[in-house]
Amino acid sequence: FGHMSTLSLPCGRDAVGRLIRSGEIPFSPSLGELETTLSHPASTSQRGMDDAELAAAGISQGTVRLSIGIEPADEIIARIERALRASIG
């Protein structure tokens, strides 16, 4: 438990917005919950960085960080799959 994972949505920030609005995985800028949550570093933890700094850090507008919680793995996977489907809207 307690693993972090990062994924990058090729459609950028619009796709991230759709993923967040899907409600499948709660948005949490602190990533410190028992359940699986997500954050968008470009608008939260690294919001003070310009585009060049973000790129140098390997962060795009499509980057999402997942904090994996204690739910059963099959539930987490299903929620991520539904959220990703919503992101391609």
XYZ file of C-alpha atoms in Angstrom:
89
model
C 0.000 0.000 0.000
C 0.978 3.625 -0.315
C 2.368 3.541 -3.834
C 2.466 6.549 -6.120
C 2.006 6.274 -9.849
C 2.156 8.925 -12.542
C 0.525 8.876 -15.939
C 0.432 11.369 -18.735
C -2.693 11.891 -20.799
C -1.729 12.769 -24.372
C -4.703 15.120 -24.780
C -3.353 17.371 -22.020
C -5.208 19.437 -19.491
C -8.654 19.095 -21.079
C -8.395 15.312 -20.692
C -7.253 15.742 -17.085
C -10.326 17.885 -16.404
C -12.612 15.201 -17.828
C -10.818 12.527 -15.787
C -11.248 14.555 -12.591
C -14.913 15.339 -13.358
C -15.617 11.632 -13.916
C -15.612 11.297 -10.119
C -14.137 7.809 -10.353
C -11.042 8.799 -8.391
C -11.337 11.649 -5.886
C -9.161 14.716 -6.520
C -6.873 15.449 -3.582
C -3.934 17.833 -3.906
C -2.329 16.423 -0.740
C -2.413 12.728 -1.794
C -2.618 11.631 1.822
C -5.804 9.559 2.050
C -6.567 5.867 2.623
C -8.485 5.660 -0.638
C -6.967 6.076 -4.072
C -6.789 9.750 -5.023
C -5.305 11.799 -7.822
C -3.683 15.174 -8.254
C -2.728 17.383 -11.188
C 0.790 18.664 -10.393
C 0.758 21.451 -13.013
C -2.135 23.129 -11.178
C -1.283 22.090 -7.592
C 2.154 21.156 -6.245
C 4.139 22.588 -9.183
C 1.784 25.438 -10.120
C 4.546 28.010 -9.624
C 6.696 26.516 -12.384
C 6.597 27.865 -15.924
C 6.212 25.550 -18.927
C 9.978 25.160 -19.408
C 10.500 24.209 -15.756
C 7.589 21.773 -15.907
C 9.027 20.164 -19.038
C 12.472 19.885 -17.434
C 10.838 18.111 -14.486
C 9.000 15.732 -16.829
C 5.604 17.243 -16.043
C 3.112 18.146 -18.747
C -0.388 19.589 -18.556
C -1.541 15.980 -19.005
C 0.407 14.614 -16.032
C -1.688 13.044 -13.279
C -0.352 11.555 -10.050
C -2.194 8.690 -8.423
C -1.814 7.847 -4.767
C -2.875 4.215 -4.535
C -5.039 3.473 -1.527
C -6.059 0.373 0.376
C -9.061 -0.646 -1.736
C -9.032 -4.049 -3.428
C -6.796 -3.948 -6.531
C -9.607 -4.951 -8.896
C -11.717 -2.017 -7.661
C -8.837 0.431 -8.168
C -8.153 -0.891 -11.659
C -11.841 -0.660 -12.631
C -12.068 2.932 -11.363
C -8.902 3.935 -13.232
C -10.214 2.322 -16.426
C -13.564 4.160 -16.143
C -11.809 7.455 -15.392
C -9.493 7.042 -18.378
C -12.456 6.292 -20.644
C -14.109 9.495 -19.367
C -10.911 11.449 -20.053
C -11.042 10.763 -23.784
C -14.595 12.182 -23.870
